[in-house]
Short mmCIF file of C-alpha atoms in Angstrom, two decimals:
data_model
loop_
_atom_site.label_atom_id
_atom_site.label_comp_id
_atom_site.label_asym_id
_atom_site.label_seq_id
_atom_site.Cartn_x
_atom_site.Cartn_y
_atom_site.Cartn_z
CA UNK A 249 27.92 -6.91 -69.20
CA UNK A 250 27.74 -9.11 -72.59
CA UNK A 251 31.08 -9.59 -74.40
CA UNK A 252 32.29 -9.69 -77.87
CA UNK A 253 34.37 -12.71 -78.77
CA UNK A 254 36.57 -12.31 -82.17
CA UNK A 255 38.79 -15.28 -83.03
CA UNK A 256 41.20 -14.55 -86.10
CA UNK A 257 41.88 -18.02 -87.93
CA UNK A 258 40.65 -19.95 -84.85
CA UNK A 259 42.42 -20.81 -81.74
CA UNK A 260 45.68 -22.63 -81.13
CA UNK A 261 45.49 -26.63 -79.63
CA UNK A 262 47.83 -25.39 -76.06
CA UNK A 263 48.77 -28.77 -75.36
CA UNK A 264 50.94 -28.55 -78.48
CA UNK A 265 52.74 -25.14 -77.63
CA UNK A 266 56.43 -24.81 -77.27
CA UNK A 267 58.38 -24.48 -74.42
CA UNK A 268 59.39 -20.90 -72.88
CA UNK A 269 62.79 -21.50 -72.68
CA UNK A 270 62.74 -22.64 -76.21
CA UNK A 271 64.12 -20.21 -78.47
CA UNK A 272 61.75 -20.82 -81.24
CA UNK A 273 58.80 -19.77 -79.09
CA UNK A 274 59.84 -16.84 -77.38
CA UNK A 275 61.88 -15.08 -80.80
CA UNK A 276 63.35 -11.74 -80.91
CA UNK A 277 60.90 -9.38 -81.62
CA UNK A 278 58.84 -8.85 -84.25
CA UNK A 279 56.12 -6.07 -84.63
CA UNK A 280 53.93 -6.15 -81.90
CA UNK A 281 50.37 -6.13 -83.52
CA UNK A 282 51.49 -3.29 -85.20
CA UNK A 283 53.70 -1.12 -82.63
CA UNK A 284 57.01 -1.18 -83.48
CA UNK A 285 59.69 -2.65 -80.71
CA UNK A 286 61.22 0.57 -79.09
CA UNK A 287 64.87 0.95 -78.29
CA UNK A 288 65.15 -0.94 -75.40
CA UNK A 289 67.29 1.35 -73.54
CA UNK A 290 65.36 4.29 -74.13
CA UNK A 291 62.16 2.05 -73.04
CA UNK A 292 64.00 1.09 -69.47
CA UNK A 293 64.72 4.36 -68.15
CA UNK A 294 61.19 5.59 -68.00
CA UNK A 295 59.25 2.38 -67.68
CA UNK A 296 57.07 2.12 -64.99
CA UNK A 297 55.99 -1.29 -63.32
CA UNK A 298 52.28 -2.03 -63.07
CA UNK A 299 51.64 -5.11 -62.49
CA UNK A 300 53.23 -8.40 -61.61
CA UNK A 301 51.65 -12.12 -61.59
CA UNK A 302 53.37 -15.99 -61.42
CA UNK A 303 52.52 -18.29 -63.86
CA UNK A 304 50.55 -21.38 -63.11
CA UNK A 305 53.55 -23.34 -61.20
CA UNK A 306 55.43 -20.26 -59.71
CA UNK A 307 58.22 -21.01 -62.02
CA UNK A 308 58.01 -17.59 -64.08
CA UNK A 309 56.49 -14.50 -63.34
CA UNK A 310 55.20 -11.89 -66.01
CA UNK A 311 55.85 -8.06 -65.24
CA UNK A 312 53.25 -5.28 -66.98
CA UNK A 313 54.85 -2.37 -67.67
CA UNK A 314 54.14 1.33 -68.73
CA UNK A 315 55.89 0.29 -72.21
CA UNK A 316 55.29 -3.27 -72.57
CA UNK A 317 56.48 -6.70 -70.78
CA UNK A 318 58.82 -9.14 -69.33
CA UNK A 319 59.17 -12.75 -68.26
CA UNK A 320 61.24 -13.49 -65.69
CA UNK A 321 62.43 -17.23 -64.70
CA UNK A 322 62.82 -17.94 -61.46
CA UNK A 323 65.57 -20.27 -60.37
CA UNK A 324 68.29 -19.13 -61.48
CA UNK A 325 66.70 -15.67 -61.91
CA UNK A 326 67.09 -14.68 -65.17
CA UNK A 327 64.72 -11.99 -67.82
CA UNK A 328 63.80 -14.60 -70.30
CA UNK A 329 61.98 -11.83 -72.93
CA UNK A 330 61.04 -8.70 -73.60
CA UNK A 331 58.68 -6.67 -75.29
CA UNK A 332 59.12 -2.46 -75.08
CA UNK A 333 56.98 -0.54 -77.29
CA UNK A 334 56.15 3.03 -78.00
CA UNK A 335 52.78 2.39 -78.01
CA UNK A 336 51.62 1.76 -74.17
CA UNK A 337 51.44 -0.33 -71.11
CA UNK A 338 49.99 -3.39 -70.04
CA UNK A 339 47.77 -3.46 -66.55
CA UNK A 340 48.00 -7.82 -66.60
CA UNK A 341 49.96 -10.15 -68.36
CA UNK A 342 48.94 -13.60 -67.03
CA UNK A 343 51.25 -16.65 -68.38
CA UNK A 344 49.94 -20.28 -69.49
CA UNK A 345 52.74 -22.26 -67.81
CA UNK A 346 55.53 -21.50 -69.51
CA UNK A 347 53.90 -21.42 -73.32
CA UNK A 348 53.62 -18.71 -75.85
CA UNK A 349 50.38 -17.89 -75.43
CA UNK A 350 49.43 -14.62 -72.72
CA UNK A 351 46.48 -12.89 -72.34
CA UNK A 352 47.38 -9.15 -72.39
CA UNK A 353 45.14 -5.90 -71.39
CA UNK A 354 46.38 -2.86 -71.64
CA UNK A 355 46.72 -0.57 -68.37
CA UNK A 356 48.52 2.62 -67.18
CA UNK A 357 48.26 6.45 -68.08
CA UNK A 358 48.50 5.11 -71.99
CA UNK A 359 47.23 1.84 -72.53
CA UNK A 360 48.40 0.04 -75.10
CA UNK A 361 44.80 -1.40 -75.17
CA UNK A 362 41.39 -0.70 -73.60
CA UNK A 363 41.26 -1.62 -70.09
CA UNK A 364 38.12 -3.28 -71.14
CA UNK A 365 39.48 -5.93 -73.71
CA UNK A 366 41.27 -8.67 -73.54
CA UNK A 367 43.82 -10.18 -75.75
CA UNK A 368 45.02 -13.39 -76.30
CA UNK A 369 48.67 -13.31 -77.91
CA UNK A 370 50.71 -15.78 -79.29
CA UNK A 371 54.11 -14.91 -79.82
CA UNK A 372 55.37 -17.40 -81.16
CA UNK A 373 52.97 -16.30 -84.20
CA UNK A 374 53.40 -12.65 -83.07
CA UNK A 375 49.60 -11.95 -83.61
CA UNK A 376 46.45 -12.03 -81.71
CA UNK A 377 44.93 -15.10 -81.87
CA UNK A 378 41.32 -14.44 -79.91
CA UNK A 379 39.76 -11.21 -77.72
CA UNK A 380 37.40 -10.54 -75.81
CA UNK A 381 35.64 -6.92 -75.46
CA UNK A 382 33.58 -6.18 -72.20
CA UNK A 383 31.22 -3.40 -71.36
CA UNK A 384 33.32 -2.32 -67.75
CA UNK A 385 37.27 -2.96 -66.90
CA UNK A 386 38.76 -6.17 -66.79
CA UNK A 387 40.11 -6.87 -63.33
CA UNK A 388 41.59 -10.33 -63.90
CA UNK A 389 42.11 -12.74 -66.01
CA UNK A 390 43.40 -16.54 -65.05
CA UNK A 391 44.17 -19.24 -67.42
CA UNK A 392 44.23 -22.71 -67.68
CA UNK A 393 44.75 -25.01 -70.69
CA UNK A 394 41.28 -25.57 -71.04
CA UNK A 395 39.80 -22.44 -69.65
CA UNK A 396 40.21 -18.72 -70.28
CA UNK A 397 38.54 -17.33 -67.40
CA UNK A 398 37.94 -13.10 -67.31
CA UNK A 399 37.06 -11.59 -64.42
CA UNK A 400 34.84 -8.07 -64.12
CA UNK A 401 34.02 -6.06 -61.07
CA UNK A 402 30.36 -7.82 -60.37
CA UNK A 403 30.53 -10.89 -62.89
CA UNK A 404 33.21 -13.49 -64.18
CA UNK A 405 32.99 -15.30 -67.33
CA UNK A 406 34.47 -18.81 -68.58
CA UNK A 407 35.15 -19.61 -71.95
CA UNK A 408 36.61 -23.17 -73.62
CA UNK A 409 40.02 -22.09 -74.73
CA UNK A 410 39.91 -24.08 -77.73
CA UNK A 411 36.89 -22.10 -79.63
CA UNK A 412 36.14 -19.62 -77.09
CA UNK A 413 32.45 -20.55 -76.40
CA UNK A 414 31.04 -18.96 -73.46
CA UNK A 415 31.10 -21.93 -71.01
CA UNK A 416 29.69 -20.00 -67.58
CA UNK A 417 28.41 -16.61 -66.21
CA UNK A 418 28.88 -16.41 -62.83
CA UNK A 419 27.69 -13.48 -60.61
CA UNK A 420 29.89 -12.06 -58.09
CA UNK A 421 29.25 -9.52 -55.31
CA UNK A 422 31.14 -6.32 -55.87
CA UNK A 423 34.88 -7.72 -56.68
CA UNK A 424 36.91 -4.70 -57.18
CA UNK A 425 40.22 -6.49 -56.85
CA UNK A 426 39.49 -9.36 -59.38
CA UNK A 427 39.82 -12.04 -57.11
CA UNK A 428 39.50 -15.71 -58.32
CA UNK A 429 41.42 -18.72 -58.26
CA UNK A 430 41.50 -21.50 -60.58
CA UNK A 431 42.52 -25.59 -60.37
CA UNK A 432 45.74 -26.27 -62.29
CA UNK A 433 45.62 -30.07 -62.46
CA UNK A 434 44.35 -31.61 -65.17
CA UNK A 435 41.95 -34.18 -63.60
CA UNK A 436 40.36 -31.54 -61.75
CA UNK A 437 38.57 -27.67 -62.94
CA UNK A 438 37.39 -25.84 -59.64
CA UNK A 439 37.24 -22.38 -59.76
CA UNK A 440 36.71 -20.16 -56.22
CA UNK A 441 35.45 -16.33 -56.73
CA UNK A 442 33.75 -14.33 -54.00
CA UNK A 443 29.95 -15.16 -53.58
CA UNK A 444 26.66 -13.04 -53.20
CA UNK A 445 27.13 -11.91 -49.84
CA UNK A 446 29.82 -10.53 -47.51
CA UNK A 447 32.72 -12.88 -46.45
CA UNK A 448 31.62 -15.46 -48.91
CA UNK A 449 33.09 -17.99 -51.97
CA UNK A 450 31.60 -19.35 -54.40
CA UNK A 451 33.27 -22.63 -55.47
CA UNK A 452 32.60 -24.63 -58.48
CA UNK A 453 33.81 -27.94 -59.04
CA UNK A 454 33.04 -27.99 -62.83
CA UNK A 455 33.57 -31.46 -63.80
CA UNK A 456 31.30 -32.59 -61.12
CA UNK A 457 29.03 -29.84 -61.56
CA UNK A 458 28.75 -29.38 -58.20
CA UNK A 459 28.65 -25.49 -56.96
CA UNK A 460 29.41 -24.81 -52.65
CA UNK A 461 29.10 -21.74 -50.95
CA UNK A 462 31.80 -21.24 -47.90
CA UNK A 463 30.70 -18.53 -45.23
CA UNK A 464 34.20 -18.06 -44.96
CA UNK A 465 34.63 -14.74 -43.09
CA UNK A 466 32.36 -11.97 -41.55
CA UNK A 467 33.92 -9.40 -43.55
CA UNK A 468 34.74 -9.00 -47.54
CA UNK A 469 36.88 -11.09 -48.75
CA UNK A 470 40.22 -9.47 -49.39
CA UNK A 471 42.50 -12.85 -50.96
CA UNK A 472 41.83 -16.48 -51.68
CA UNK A 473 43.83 -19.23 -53.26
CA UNK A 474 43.34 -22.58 -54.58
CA UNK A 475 45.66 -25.44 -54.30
CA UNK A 476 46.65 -27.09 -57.34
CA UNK A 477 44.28 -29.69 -57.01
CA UNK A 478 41.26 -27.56 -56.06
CA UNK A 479 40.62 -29.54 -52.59
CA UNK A 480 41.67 -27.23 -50.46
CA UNK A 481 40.88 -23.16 -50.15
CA UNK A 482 42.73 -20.85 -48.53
CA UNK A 483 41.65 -17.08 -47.34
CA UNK A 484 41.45 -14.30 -45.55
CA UNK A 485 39.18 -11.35 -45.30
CA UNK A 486 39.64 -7.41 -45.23
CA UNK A 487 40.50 -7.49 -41.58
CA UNK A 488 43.25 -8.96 -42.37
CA UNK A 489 44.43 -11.00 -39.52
CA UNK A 490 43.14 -14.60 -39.96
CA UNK A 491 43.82 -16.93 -42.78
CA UNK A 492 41.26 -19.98 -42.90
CA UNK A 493 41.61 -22.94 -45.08
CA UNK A 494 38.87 -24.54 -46.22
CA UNK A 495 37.51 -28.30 -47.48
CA UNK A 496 36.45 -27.28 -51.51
CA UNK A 497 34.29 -30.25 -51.51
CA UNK A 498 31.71 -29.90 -48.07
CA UNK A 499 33.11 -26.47 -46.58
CA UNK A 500 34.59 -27.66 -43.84
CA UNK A 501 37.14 -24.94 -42.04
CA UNK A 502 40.39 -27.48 -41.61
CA UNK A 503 42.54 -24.66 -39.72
CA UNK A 504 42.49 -20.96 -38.41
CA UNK A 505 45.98 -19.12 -38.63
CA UNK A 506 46.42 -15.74 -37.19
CA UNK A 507 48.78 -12.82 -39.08
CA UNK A 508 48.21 -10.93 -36.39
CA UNK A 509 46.38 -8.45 -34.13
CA UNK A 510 45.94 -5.46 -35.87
CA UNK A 511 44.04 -5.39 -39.40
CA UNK A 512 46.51 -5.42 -42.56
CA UNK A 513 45.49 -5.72 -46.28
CA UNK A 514 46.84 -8.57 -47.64
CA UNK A 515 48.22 -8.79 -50.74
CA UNK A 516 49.06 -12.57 -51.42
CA UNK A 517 48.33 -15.99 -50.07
CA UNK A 518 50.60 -18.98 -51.27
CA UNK A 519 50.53 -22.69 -50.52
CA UNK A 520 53.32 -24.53 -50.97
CA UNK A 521 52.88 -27.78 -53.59
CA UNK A 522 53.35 -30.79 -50.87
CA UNK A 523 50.56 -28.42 -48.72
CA UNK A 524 52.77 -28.36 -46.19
CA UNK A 525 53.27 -24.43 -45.96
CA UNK A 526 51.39 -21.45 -46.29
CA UNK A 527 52.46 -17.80 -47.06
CA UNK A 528 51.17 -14.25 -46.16
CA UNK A 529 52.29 -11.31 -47.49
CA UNK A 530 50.83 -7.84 -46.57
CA UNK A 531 50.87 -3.97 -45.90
CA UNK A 532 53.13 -4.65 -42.54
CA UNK A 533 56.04 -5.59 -44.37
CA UNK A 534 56.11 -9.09 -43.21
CA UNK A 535 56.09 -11.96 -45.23
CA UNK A 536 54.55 -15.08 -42.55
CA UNK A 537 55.03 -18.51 -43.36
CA UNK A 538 52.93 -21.23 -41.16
CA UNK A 539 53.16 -24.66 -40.73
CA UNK A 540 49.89 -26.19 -42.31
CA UNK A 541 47.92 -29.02 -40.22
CA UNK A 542 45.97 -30.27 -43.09
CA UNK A 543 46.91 -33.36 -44.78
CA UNK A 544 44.93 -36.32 -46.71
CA UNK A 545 44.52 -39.31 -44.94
CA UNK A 546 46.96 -42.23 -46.22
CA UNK A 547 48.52 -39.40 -48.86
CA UNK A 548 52.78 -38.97 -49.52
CA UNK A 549 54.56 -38.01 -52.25
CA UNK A 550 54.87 -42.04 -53.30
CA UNK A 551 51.36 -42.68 -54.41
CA UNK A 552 50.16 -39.09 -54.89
CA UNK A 553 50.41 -39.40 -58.99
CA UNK A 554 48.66 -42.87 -58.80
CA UNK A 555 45.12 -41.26 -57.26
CA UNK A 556 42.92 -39.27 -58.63
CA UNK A 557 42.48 -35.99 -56.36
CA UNK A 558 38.60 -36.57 -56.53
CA UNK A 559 39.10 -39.97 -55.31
CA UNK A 560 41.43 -38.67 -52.35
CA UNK A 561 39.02 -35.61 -51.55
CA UNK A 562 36.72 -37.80 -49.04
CA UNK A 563 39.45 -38.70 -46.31
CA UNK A 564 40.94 -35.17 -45.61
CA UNK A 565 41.81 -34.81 -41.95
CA UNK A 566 41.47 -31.06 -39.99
CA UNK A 567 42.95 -29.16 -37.02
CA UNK A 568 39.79 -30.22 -34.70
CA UNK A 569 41.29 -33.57 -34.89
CA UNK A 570 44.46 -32.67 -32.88
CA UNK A 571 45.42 -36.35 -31.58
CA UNK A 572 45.37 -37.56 -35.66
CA UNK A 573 46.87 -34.92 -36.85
CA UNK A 574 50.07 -35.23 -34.75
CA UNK A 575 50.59 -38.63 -36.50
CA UNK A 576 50.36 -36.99 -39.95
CA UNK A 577 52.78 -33.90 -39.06
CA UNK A 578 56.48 -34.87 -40.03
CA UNK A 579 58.85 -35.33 -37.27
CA UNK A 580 61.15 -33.25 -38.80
CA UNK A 581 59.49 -29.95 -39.26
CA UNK A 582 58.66 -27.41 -36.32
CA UNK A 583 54.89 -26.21 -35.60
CA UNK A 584 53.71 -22.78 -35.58
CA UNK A 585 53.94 -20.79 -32.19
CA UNK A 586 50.83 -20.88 -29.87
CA UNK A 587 50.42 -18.81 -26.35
CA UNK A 588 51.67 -19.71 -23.31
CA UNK A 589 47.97 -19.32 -22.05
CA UNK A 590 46.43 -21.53 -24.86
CA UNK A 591 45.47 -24.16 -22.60
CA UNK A 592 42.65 -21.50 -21.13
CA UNK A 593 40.95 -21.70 -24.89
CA UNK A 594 37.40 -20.32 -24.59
CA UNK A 595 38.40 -18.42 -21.09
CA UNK A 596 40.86 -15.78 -22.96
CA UNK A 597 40.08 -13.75 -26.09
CA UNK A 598 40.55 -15.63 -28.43
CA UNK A 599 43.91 -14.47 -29.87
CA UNK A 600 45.27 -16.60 -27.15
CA UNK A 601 44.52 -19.80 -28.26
CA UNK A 602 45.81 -18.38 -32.13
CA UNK A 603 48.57 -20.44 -34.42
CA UNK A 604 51.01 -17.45 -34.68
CA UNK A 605 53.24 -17.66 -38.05
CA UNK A 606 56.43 -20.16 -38.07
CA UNK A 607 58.66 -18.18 -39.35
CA UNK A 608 59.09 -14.41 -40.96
CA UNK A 609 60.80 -12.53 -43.67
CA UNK A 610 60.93 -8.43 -43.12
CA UNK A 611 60.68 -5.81 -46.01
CA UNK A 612 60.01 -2.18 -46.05
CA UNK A 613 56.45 -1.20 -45.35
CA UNK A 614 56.56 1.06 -49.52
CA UNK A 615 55.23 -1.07 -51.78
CA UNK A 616 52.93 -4.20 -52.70
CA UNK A 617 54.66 -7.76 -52.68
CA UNK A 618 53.16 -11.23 -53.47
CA UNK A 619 55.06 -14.47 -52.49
CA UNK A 620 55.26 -17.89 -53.98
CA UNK A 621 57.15 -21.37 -52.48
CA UNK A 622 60.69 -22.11 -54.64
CA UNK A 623 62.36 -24.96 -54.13
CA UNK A 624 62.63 -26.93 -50.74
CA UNK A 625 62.18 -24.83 -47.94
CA UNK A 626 62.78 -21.34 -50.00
CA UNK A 627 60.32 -18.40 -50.44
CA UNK A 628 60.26 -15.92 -53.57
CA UNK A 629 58.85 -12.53 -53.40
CA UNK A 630 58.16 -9.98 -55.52
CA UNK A 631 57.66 -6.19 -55.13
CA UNK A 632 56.01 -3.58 -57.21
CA UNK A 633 59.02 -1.68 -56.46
CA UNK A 634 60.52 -3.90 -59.07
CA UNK A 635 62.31 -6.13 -56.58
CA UNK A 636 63.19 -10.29 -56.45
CA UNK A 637 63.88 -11.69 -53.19
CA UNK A 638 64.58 -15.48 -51.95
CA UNK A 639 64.64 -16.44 -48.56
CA UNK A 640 64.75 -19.85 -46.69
CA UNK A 641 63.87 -20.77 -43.34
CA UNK A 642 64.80 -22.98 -41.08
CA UNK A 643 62.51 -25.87 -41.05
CA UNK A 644 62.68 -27.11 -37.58
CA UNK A 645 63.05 -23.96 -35.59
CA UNK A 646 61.71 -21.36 -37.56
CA UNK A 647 62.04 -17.89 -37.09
CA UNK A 648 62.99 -15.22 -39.18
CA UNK A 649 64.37 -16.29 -42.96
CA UNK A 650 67.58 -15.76 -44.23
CA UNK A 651 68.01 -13.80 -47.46
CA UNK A 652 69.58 -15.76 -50.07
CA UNK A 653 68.99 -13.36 -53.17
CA UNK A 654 68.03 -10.13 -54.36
CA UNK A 655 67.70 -8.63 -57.28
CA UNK A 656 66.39 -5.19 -58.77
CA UNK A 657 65.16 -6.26 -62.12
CA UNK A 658 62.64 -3.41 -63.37
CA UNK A 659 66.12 -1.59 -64.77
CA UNK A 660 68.58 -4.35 -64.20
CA UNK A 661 70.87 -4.55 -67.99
CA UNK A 662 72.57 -7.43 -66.41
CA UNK A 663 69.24 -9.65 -66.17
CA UNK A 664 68.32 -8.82 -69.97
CA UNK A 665 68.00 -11.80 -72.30
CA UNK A 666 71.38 -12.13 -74.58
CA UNK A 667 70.22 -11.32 -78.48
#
């Protein structure tokens, strides 16, 4: 599975890259590596949607489509740019923050490039600036601003963003679904990918070059997701009715969550920045949010800047710990919903003694969605179907969300970026 690195004029310093929502970054198009920008209305009407992915803090989100790409902001919602061409479509567009630089592959019925290379495109240059050609399909790709990290069905590869040199091979059992998770702080670069055998993940902590493997589930695992930090691991298998969350550092299961009784694929898992929440979308249609009971020791939002993650990493606290955990769990926030018969725990099955969600957000059982946390106590989703919801929920009582916004945005002319 070797790889073929080409690097036109050398590769960009991304801590120097403009701002998204600068003007100057993101500038009305020019030729797109040598497409030419179709009309854009003609391009809407028979564009397809293939993909979908946030950017590294959930405040953007990229769309793929059978004619090219959008970014979308968040809050407010708003299209941000555009690119329709009459070349082809793009199967993953993954964002660095909110910079100029994506890494494109192409996707769909007409790629606009092989589904086995990847590009790495700045537009504010409007040319490729790096790419990467593989011997099988790219399934993923994640970014950091330090990493470029491509992931293939049985192997993932890490290269230094800066020159591209081949940092790490790592070898994955069969990963159909491209699942990996990066770190997005800077004082920490931990990457989690499925392991060697069934239900397991591989997690490196590369600045410690330390390397764990977490017997997570009994089956494959289906979807994993870092926090921003890299301590803490969150996932859930193809069964599909447990999410566990993990210690990165000694693989130590801090809590057990249960989606429910019957199996579901699961499409997303999200945890909220202050790791309070955590977020399930699936196949059922439901979007579960649960109250986490994982906190570090001594941590709030006060000194959280001032320490190092590494140095805070030692003193996490976990759900067998019931009576110190109480203490840590604010006052003002309700607790997920447990059985009546809990208190016979190892009597019952063991659904009994489950953490059931906190609260719920319905949508029709036709398409994928993945979620995200917005603001406060708000949750964004996104479905292939081309749709943008927000909901909130109540943070005492739970129960099921409120809708606060929707929007259709594959086709919506009201959400295009002003010329």
């Amino acid at each position: 599975m070797a790889s073929t690195v080409s690097t036109p004029r050398g590769m960009p310093q991304t801590g120097r890259l403009g701002s998204l929502d600068s003007p100057r970054s993101w500038a009305s198009p020019a030729p797109f590596n040598g497409p030419e920008t179709d009309n854009i209305s003609n391009a809407d009407e028979g564009a397809d949607l293939l993909s979908v992915s946030w950017n590294q803090d959930y405040g953007c989100f990229a769309a793929g489509t059978s004619s090219g790409f959008r970014i979308y902001n968040c809050d407010p919602f708003k299209e941000t740019f555009r690119r329709d061409l009459q070349g082809g479509g793009f199967g993953i567009v993954e964002m660095l923050f909110r910079c100029n630089i994506l890494a494109l592959v192409g996707g769909g019925s007409h790629p606009q490039y092989p589904p086995n290379k990847v590009m790495i495109w700045d537009d504010h240059q409007s040319r490729c600036i790096g790419e990467f050609v593989f011997r099988s399909e790219v399934r993923a790709v994640k970014l950091r601003r330090d990493l470029i990290v491509v992931i293939l069905e049985h192997k993932i590869y890490v290269y230094n963003f800066t020159d591209l040199k081949l940092l790490h091979q790592i070898e994955t059992l069969a990963n159909p679904r491209g699942l990996c998770c990066l770190s997005y702080d800077p004082n920490t670069s931990v990457l989690a990918c499925p392991g060697l055998r069934k239900g397991e993940v591989r997690v490196e902590h590369f600045g410690l070059k330390v390397t764990k493997f977490i017997s997570a589930h009994d089956s494959n695992i289906a979807c994993a997701t870092l926090t921003v930090d890299g301590l803490l691991l969150a996932t859930a298998s193809t069964k599909g009715t447990l999410i566990r969350i993990f210690n990165t550092f000694d693989g130590t299961r801090l809590q057990e969550v249960r989606r429910g009784l019957d199996r579901a694929d699961i499409y997303s898992i999200a945890l909220s920045q202050n790791v309070q929440w955590l977020a399930v979308s699936s196949d059922k249609g439901t979007v579960h949010v649960f109250n986490l009971r994982v906190r570090v020791a001594g941590d709030d939002e006060s000194n959280q800047n001032k320490v190092s993650p590494v140095a805070r990493s030692p003193v996490m606290t976990h759900q067998n710990s019931s009576s110190s955990l109480d203490a840590l769990i604010p006052q003002n926030t309700g607790t997920n919903t447990s059985s009546s018969l809990a208190f016979m725990r190892g009597v019952l099955p063991k659904y009994f003694s489950s953490e059931w969600s906190f609260a719920q957000f319905h949508l029709p059982e036709t398409t994928r969605y993945i979620t995200a946390f917005g603001a406060q106590n708000t949750v964004m989703i996104i479905g292939m179907d081309g749709s943008f919801y927000r909901c909130s929920f109540d943070l005492v009582n739970g129960g099921p969300m409120v809708q606060r916004e929707f929007v259709r945005f594959l086709n919506a002319d009201s959400q295009r970026p002003k010329p």
